[in-house]
Amino acid sequence: MKKVFDTQNLSLFYGKNQALKNINLSIFEKSVTALIGPSGCGKSTFLRTLNRMNDLIPDVSIQGGVWFGDTSIYDKKTDVIDIRKRIGMVFQKPNPFPMSIYDNVAYGPRCQRNYSKKEMDALVKEALVKSALYEEVKDRLQRSALELSGGQQQRLCIARALAMNPEVLLMDEPTSALDPIATAKIEELIVELKKNYTIVIVTHSMQQAARISDQTAFFLLGDLIEVEETKTFFATPKDPRSESYITGRFG
């Protein structure tokens, strides 16, 4: 399988506090990688290193390397805007803009270049179809996105990311604020999307990781304890700390 990301001895500090410790992890094309571990273990911090979202936090310093294909993400010559365009992100809580459903999806592409109305209509429809939302909203595209349910809002945020035509989707606990039915829809969507996109998801739910991911990486106190094919990881974890976490002895 083709590597999409490769992190090499990646360490991250918030001031003097070390949040990531020498992380070596490869992420592969058109697959789902789940990052699991207890709160505060570094999994969301790691996710944000993949598209330089940590740049927005004061007093952060990074050592080691993050490679996106042949691009060194933290090289001074790397275009951060291009990186974030190619690597989309979906956050824990749905965060639609206070504008219409249509304009939410069109917002990013409009910032990139001028589209004709016909081109933009097609782009918005395609993104909403890909996010399994189009049939539910096609008759109210000019209504406020804030009228949608939580699960619909999260799928709209996924559509908004897909409208930028990314290669990768990063998802930071995308279902933690949703009910079980909305969660199931997002999980089905993720499985469908991996046919065309590389997905990295932070999740607190080991059941979710087991259901939808191909590879699972277990973080603990800033260390990457174990990374393995998901079925193998949950059936026969190599590290006793992994086994303790999976069996609920801590976390």
mmCIF file of C-alpha atoms in Angstrom:
data_model
loop_
_atom_site.group_PDB
_atom_site.id
_atom_site.type_symbol
_atom_site.label_atom_id
_atom_site.label_comp_id
_atom_site.label_asym_id
_atom_site.label_seq_id
_atom_site.Cartn_x
_atom_site.Cartn_y
_atom_site.Cartn_z
ATOM 1 C CA MET A 1 0.000 0.000 0.000
ATOM 2 C CA LYS A 2 1.139 3.526 -0.792
ATOM 3 C CA LYS A 3 2.146 5.681 2.186
ATOM 4 C CA VAL A 4 0.325 8.995 2.437
ATOM 5 C CA PHE A 5 1.901 10.179 5.705
ATOM 6 C CA ASP A 6 5.129 9.187 7.365
ATOM 7 C CA THR A 7 6.104 10.701 10.718
ATOM 8 C CA GLN A 8 9.693 10.269 11.834
ATOM 9 C CA ASN A 9 10.738 10.834 15.455
ATOM 10 C CA LEU A 10 7.979 13.426 15.779
ATOM 11 C CA SER A 11 7.975 15.292 19.085
ATOM 12 C CA LEU A 12 5.805 18.260 20.016
ATOM 13 C CA PHE A 13 6.061 20.614 22.970
ATOM 14 C CA TYR A 14 3.558 23.101 24.396
ATOM 15 C CA GLY A 15 6.120 25.355 26.046
ATOM 16 C CA LYS A 16 8.107 22.948 28.224
ATOM 17 C CA ASN A 17 5.366 20.306 28.304
ATOM 18 C CA GLN A 18 6.078 17.461 25.874
ATOM 19 C CA ALA A 19 2.801 16.292 24.311
ATOM 20 C CA LEU A 20 4.239 13.893 21.686
ATOM 21 C CA LYS A 21 7.345 11.755 22.135
ATOM 22 C CA ASN A 22 9.258 10.464 19.100
ATOM 23 C CA ILE A 23 6.243 9.270 17.108
ATOM 24 C CA ASN A 24 6.977 7.031 14.118
ATOM 25 C CA LEU A 25 3.777 6.228 12.249
ATOM 26 C CA SER A 26 2.871 5.529 8.624
ATOM 27 C CA ILE A 27 -0.632 6.127 7.255
ATOM 28 C CA PHE A 28 -1.689 4.448 4.033
ATOM 29 C CA GLU A 29 -3.734 5.481 1.025
ATOM 30 C CA LYS A 30 -7.506 4.916 0.875
ATOM 31 C CA SER A 31 -7.762 3.448 4.344
ATOM 32 C CA VAL A 32 -9.059 4.490 7.753
ATOM 33 C CA THR A 33 -6.533 4.894 10.566
ATOM 34 C CA ALA A 34 -8.041 5.229 14.051
ATOM 35 C CA LEU A 35 -6.132 7.023 16.812
ATOM 36 C CA ILE A 36 -7.258 5.807 20.233
ATOM 37 C CA GLY A 37 -6.230 6.307 23.835
ATOM 38 C CA PRO A 38 -7.399 8.044 27.027
ATOM 39 C CA SER A 39 -8.021 11.799 27.202
ATOM 40 C CA GLY A 40 -4.885 13.895 27.084
ATOM 41 C CA CYS A 41 -2.753 11.149 25.526
ATOM 42 C CA GLY A 42 -1.746 13.142 22.421
ATOM 43 C CA LYS A 43 -4.009 11.711 19.740
ATOM 44 C CA SER A 44 -5.712 15.009 18.783
ATOM 45 C CA THR A 45 -2.369 16.804 18.975
ATOM 46 C CA PHE A 46 -0.920 14.229 16.589
ATOM 47 C CA LEU A 47 -3.886 14.626 14.225
ATOM 48 C CA ARG A 48 -3.325 18.387 14.112
ATOM 49 C CA THR A 49 0.348 17.952 13.194
ATOM 50 C CA LEU A 50 -0.756 16.357 9.910
ATOM 51 C CA ASN A 51 -2.110 19.633 8.492
ATOM 52 C CA ARG A 52 -0.197 22.111 10.671
ATOM 53 C CA MET A 53 -3.208 23.146 12.761
ATOM 54 C CA ASN A 54 -0.871 23.327 15.765
ATOM 55 C CA ASP A 55 0.757 26.351 14.101
ATOM 56 C CA LEU A 56 -2.221 28.320 15.410
ATOM 57 C CA ILE A 57 -1.353 27.560 19.062
ATOM 58 C CA PRO A 58 1.193 29.865 20.738
ATOM 59 C CA ASP A 59 4.448 28.464 22.144
ATOM 60 C CA VAL A 60 4.357 25.195 20.179
ATOM 61 C CA SER A 61 7.634 23.672 19.018
ATOM 62 C CA ILE A 62 8.044 20.598 16.849
ATOM 63 C CA GLN A 63 10.984 18.269 16.308
ATOM 64 C CA GLY A 64 11.309 15.424 13.810
ATOM 65 C CA GLY A 65 9.594 15.113 10.468
ATOM 66 C CA VAL A 66 6.125 14.765 8.980
ATOM 67 C CA TRP A 67 6.039 13.706 5.341
ATOM 68 C CA PHE A 68 2.941 13.978 3.166
ATOM 69 C CA GLY A 69 3.917 11.961 0.132
ATOM 70 C CA ASP A 70 7.165 13.620 -0.978
ATOM 71 C CA THR A 71 6.398 16.883 0.830
ATOM 72 C CA SER A 72 7.993 17.717 4.170
ATOM 73 C CA ILE A 73 5.048 19.412 5.883
ATOM 74 C CA TYR A 74 7.195 21.470 8.270
ATOM 75 C CA ASP A 75 9.739 22.615 5.681
ATOM 76 C CA LYS A 76 9.833 26.429 5.596
ATOM 77 C CA LYS A 77 9.189 26.349 1.840
ATOM 78 C CA THR A 78 5.986 24.305 2.204
ATOM 79 C CA ASP A 79 2.789 26.177 1.318
ATOM 80 C CA VAL A 80 0.568 25.776 4.402
ATOM 81 C CA ILE A 81 -2.569 26.886 2.546
ATOM 82 C CA ASP A 82 -1.983 24.211 -0.093
ATOM 83 C CA ILE A 83 -1.431 21.591 2.628
ATOM 84 C CA ARG A 84 -4.727 22.470 4.328
ATOM 85 C CA LYS A 85 -6.528 22.405 0.996
ATOM 86 C CA ARG A 86 -5.232 18.888 0.274
ATOM 87 C CA ILE A 87 -5.829 17.703 3.853
ATOM 88 C CA GLY A 88 -9.382 18.498 4.977
ATOM 89 C CA MET A 89 -10.489 18.540 8.612
ATOM 90 C CA VAL A 90 -13.732 17.808 10.450
ATOM 91 C CA PHE A 91 -13.994 18.773 14.107
ATOM 92 C CA GLN A 92 -15.618 17.269 17.176
ATOM 93 C CA LYS A 93 -18.627 19.582 17.251
ATOM 94 C CA PRO A 94 -20.404 20.450 14.008
ATOM 95 C CA ASN A 95 -19.465 24.028 13.128
ATOM 96 C CA PRO A 96 -21.553 25.144 10.157
ATOM 97 C CA PHE A 97 -21.238 28.782 9.153
ATOM 98 C CA PRO A 98 -24.320 30.948 9.883
ATOM 99 C CA MET A 99 -25.349 31.003 6.229
ATOM 100 C CA SER A 100 -27.298 28.812 3.831
ATOM 101 C CA ILE A 101 -26.570 25.120 3.287
ATOM 102 C CA TYR A 102 -25.481 25.954 -0.275
ATOM 103 C CA ASP A 103 -23.152 28.766 0.810
ATOM 104 C CA ASN A 104 -21.537 26.577 3.483
ATOM 105 C CA VAL A 105 -20.391 24.130 0.816
ATOM 106 C CA ALA A 106 -19.521 26.835 -1.726
ATOM 107 C CA TYR A 107 -17.531 28.987 0.729
ATOM 108 C CA GLY A 108 -14.135 27.283 0.379
ATOM 109 C CA PRO A 109 -14.148 26.850 -3.406
ATOM 110 C CA ARG A 110 -15.203 30.510 -3.838
ATOM 111 C CA CYS A 111 -12.104 31.550 -1.906
ATOM 112 C CA GLN A 112 -9.958 29.638 -4.408
ATOM 113 C CA ARG A 113 -11.270 30.908 -7.745
ATOM 114 C CA ASN A 114 -14.280 32.214 -9.633
ATOM 115 C CA TYR A 115 -16.785 29.533 -10.631
ATOM 116 C CA SER A 116 -19.750 29.954 -12.947
ATOM 117 C CA LYS A 117 -23.132 29.341 -11.315
ATOM 118 C CA LYS A 118 -23.433 26.086 -13.262
ATOM 119 C CA GLU A 119 -19.999 24.903 -12.097
ATOM 120 C CA MET A 120 -20.716 25.830 -8.491
ATOM 121 C CA ASP A 121 -24.143 24.191 -8.510
ATOM 122 C CA ALA A 122 -22.537 20.967 -9.735
ATOM 123 C CA LEU A 123 -19.724 21.176 -7.176
ATOM 124 C CA VAL A 124 -22.123 21.770 -4.267
ATOM 125 C CA LYS A 125 -24.373 18.917 -5.363
ATOM 126 C CA GLU A 126 -21.422 16.530 -5.752
ATOM 127 C CA ALA A 127 -20.085 17.336 -2.268
ATOM 128 C CA LEU A 128 -23.535 16.891 -0.700
ATOM 129 C CA VAL A 129 -24.053 13.575 -2.545
ATOM 130 C CA LYS A 130 -20.641 12.335 -1.363
ATOM 131 C CA SER A 131 -21.518 13.258 2.218
ATOM 132 C CA ALA A 132 -24.853 11.382 1.987
ATOM 133 C CA LEU A 133 -26.785 14.573 2.690
ATOM 134 C CA TYR A 134 -28.099 15.707 -0.692
ATOM 135 C CA GLU A 135 -31.407 13.798 -0.668
ATOM 136 C CA GLU A 136 -32.259 15.260 2.733
ATOM 137 C CA VAL A 137 -31.538 18.903 1.857
ATOM 138 C CA LYS A 138 -31.935 19.258 -1.922
ATOM 139 C CA ASP A 139 -35.214 21.191 -1.549
ATOM 140 C CA ARG A 140 -33.870 23.656 1.022
ATOM 141 C CA LEU A 141 -30.352 24.536 -0.076
ATOM 142 C CA GLN A 142 -31.020 28.236 0.539
ATOM 143 C CA ARG A 143 -32.225 27.643 4.112
ATOM 144 C CA SER A 144 -29.919 28.268 7.051
ATOM 145 C CA ALA A 145 -27.500 25.453 7.857
ATOM 146 C CA LEU A 146 -28.234 26.106 11.524
ATOM 147 C CA GLU A 147 -31.714 24.595 11.041
ATOM 148 C CA LEU A 148 -30.205 21.152 10.387
ATOM 149 C CA SER A 149 -29.983 18.455 13.058
ATOM 150 C CA GLY A 150 -26.619 17.779 14.704
ATOM 151 C CA GLY A 151 -25.928 14.764 12.521
ATOM 152 C CA GLN A 152 -26.894 16.637 9.371
ATOM 153 C CA GLN A 153 -24.694 19.562 10.395
ATOM 154 C CA GLN A 154 -21.733 17.207 10.799
ATOM 155 C CA ARG A 155 -22.346 15.699 7.354
ATOM 156 C CA LEU A 156 -22.543 19.255 6.003
ATOM 157 C CA CYS A 157 -19.134 19.950 7.542
ATOM 158 C CA ILE A 158 -17.845 16.823 5.784
ATOM 159 C CA ALA A 159 -19.380 18.093 2.509
ATOM 160 C CA ARG A 160 -17.674 21.448 3.101
ATOM 161 C CA ALA A 161 -14.322 19.683 3.432
ATOM 162 C CA LEU A 162 -14.975 17.480 0.368
ATOM 163 C CA ALA A 163 -15.834 20.529 -1.752
ATOM 164 C CA MET A 164 -12.147 21.487 -1.615
ATOM 165 C CA ASN A 165 -11.303 18.194 -3.357
ATOM 166 C CA PRO A 166 -8.873 16.985 -0.674
ATOM 167 C CA GLU A 167 -6.791 13.820 -0.731
ATOM 168 C CA VAL A 168 -7.133 13.254 3.017
ATOM 169 C CA LEU A 169 -9.825 13.794 5.661
ATOM 170 C CA LEU A 170 -8.794 14.284 9.280
ATOM 171 C CA MET A 171 -11.633 13.745 11.741
ATOM 172 C CA ASP A 172 -11.335 14.699 15.406
ATOM 173 C CA GLU A 173 -14.005 12.682 17.267
ATOM 174 C CA PRO A 174 -16.608 13.514 14.603
ATOM 175 C CA THR A 175 -19.437 11.589 16.305
ATOM 176 C CA SER A 176 -18.854 12.354 19.987
ATOM 177 C CA ALA A 177 -21.585 15.034 20.018
ATOM 178 C CA LEU A 178 -24.087 12.912 18.085
ATOM 179 C CA ASP A 179 -26.799 10.380 18.994
ATOM 180 C CA PRO A 180 -26.410 6.688 18.031
ATOM 181 C CA ILE A 181 -28.466 6.949 14.822
ATOM 182 C CA ALA A 182 -26.504 9.973 13.556
ATOM 183 C CA THR A 183 -23.272 8.236 14.598
ATOM 184 C CA ALA A 184 -24.173 5.149 12.548
ATOM 185 C CA LYS A 185 -24.772 7.344 9.473
ATOM 186 C CA ILE A 186 -21.378 9.032 9.840
ATOM 187 C CA GLU A 187 -19.690 5.632 10.276
ATOM 188 C CA GLU A 188 -21.368 4.308 7.118
ATOM 189 C CA LEU A 189 -20.245 7.445 5.326
ATOM 190 C CA ILE A 190 -16.622 7.030 6.466
ATOM 191 C CA VAL A 191 -16.540 3.448 5.163
ATOM 192 C CA GLU A 192 -17.878 4.686 1.823
ATOM 193 C CA LEU A 193 -15.489 7.652 1.632
ATOM 194 C CA LYS A 194 -12.361 5.555 2.142
ATOM 195 C CA LYS A 195 -12.830 4.205 -1.392
ATOM 196 C CA ASN A 196 -11.578 7.586 -2.594
ATOM 197 C CA TYR A 197 -9.946 9.285 0.393
ATOM 198 C CA THR A 198 -7.407 8.569 3.099
ATOM 199 C CA ILE A 199 -9.055 9.068 6.499
ATOM 200 C CA VAL A 200 -7.499 9.555 9.935
ATOM 201 C CA ILE A 201 -9.965 9.603 12.822
ATOM 202 C CA VAL A 202 -9.519 10.306 16.518
ATOM 203 C CA THR A 203 -12.097 8.374 18.495
ATOM 204 C CA HIS A 204 -12.788 7.671 22.165
ATOM 205 C CA SER A 205 -14.877 4.672 21.139
ATOM 206 C CA MET A 206 -12.926 1.457 20.759
ATOM 207 C CA GLN A 207 -16.059 -0.126 19.257
ATOM 208 C CA GLN A 208 -16.064 2.577 16.588
ATOM 209 C CA ALA A 209 -12.375 2.007 15.839
ATOM 210 C CA ALA A 210 -13.030 -1.723 15.539
ATOM 211 C CA ARG A 211 -16.013 -1.175 13.223
ATOM 212 C CA ILE A 212 -14.615 1.293 10.718
ATOM 213 C CA SER A 213 -10.811 1.387 10.759
ATOM 214 C CA ASP A 214 -8.192 -0.634 8.913
ATOM 215 C CA GLN A 215 -5.318 0.359 11.206
ATOM 216 C CA THR A 216 -5.389 1.358 14.875
ATOM 217 C CA ALA A 217 -2.752 3.419 16.682
ATOM 218 C CA PHE A 218 -2.849 3.459 20.493
ATOM 219 C CA PHE A 219 -1.448 6.546 22.230
ATOM 220 C CA LEU A 220 -0.661 6.870 25.928
ATOM 221 C CA LEU A 221 0.867 9.902 27.680
ATOM 222 C CA GLY A 222 2.353 11.218 24.445
ATOM 223 C CA ASP A 223 3.844 7.882 23.364
ATOM 224 C CA LEU A 224 2.695 5.740 20.460
ATOM 225 C CA ILE A 225 2.429 2.397 22.269
ATOM 226 C CA GLU A 226 1.333 0.203 19.395
ATOM 227 C CA VAL A 227 0.102 0.451 15.815
ATOM 228 C CA GLU A 228 -1.333 -2.559 14.054
ATOM 229 C CA GLU A 229 -3.961 -3.747 11.637
ATOM 230 C CA THR A 230 -7.225 -3.202 13.526
ATOM 231 C CA LYS A 231 -8.389 -6.826 13.656
ATOM 232 C CA THR A 232 -4.998 -7.932 14.947
ATOM 233 C CA PHE A 233 -4.749 -5.059 17.430
ATOM 234 C CA PHE A 234 -8.046 -5.873 19.131
ATOM 235 C CA ALA A 235 -7.633 -9.654 18.958
ATOM 236 C CA THR A 236 -3.984 -9.989 19.990
ATOM 237 C CA PRO A 237 -2.431 -6.733 21.223
ATOM 238 C CA LYS A 238 1.334 -7.032 21.653
ATOM 239 C CA ASP A 239 1.839 -4.545 24.483
ATOM 240 C CA PRO A 240 0.312 -5.234 27.920
ATOM 241 C CA ARG A 241 -0.714 -1.552 28.159
ATOM 242 C CA SER A 242 -2.758 -1.978 24.974
ATOM 243 C CA GLU A 243 -4.460 -5.036 26.429
ATOM 244 C CA SER A 244 -5.208 -3.190 29.677
ATOM 245 C CA TYR A 245 -6.806 -0.315 27.751
ATOM 246 C CA ILE A 246 -8.842 -2.549 25.468
ATOM 247 C CA THR A 247 -10.169 -4.585 28.400
ATOM 248 C CA GLY A 248 -11.153 -1.437 30.303
ATOM 249 C CA ARG A 249 -8.642 -1.657 33.126
ATOM 250 C CA PHE A 250 -7.833 2.024 32.630
ATOM 251 C CA GLY A 251 -8.832 4.945 30.409
#
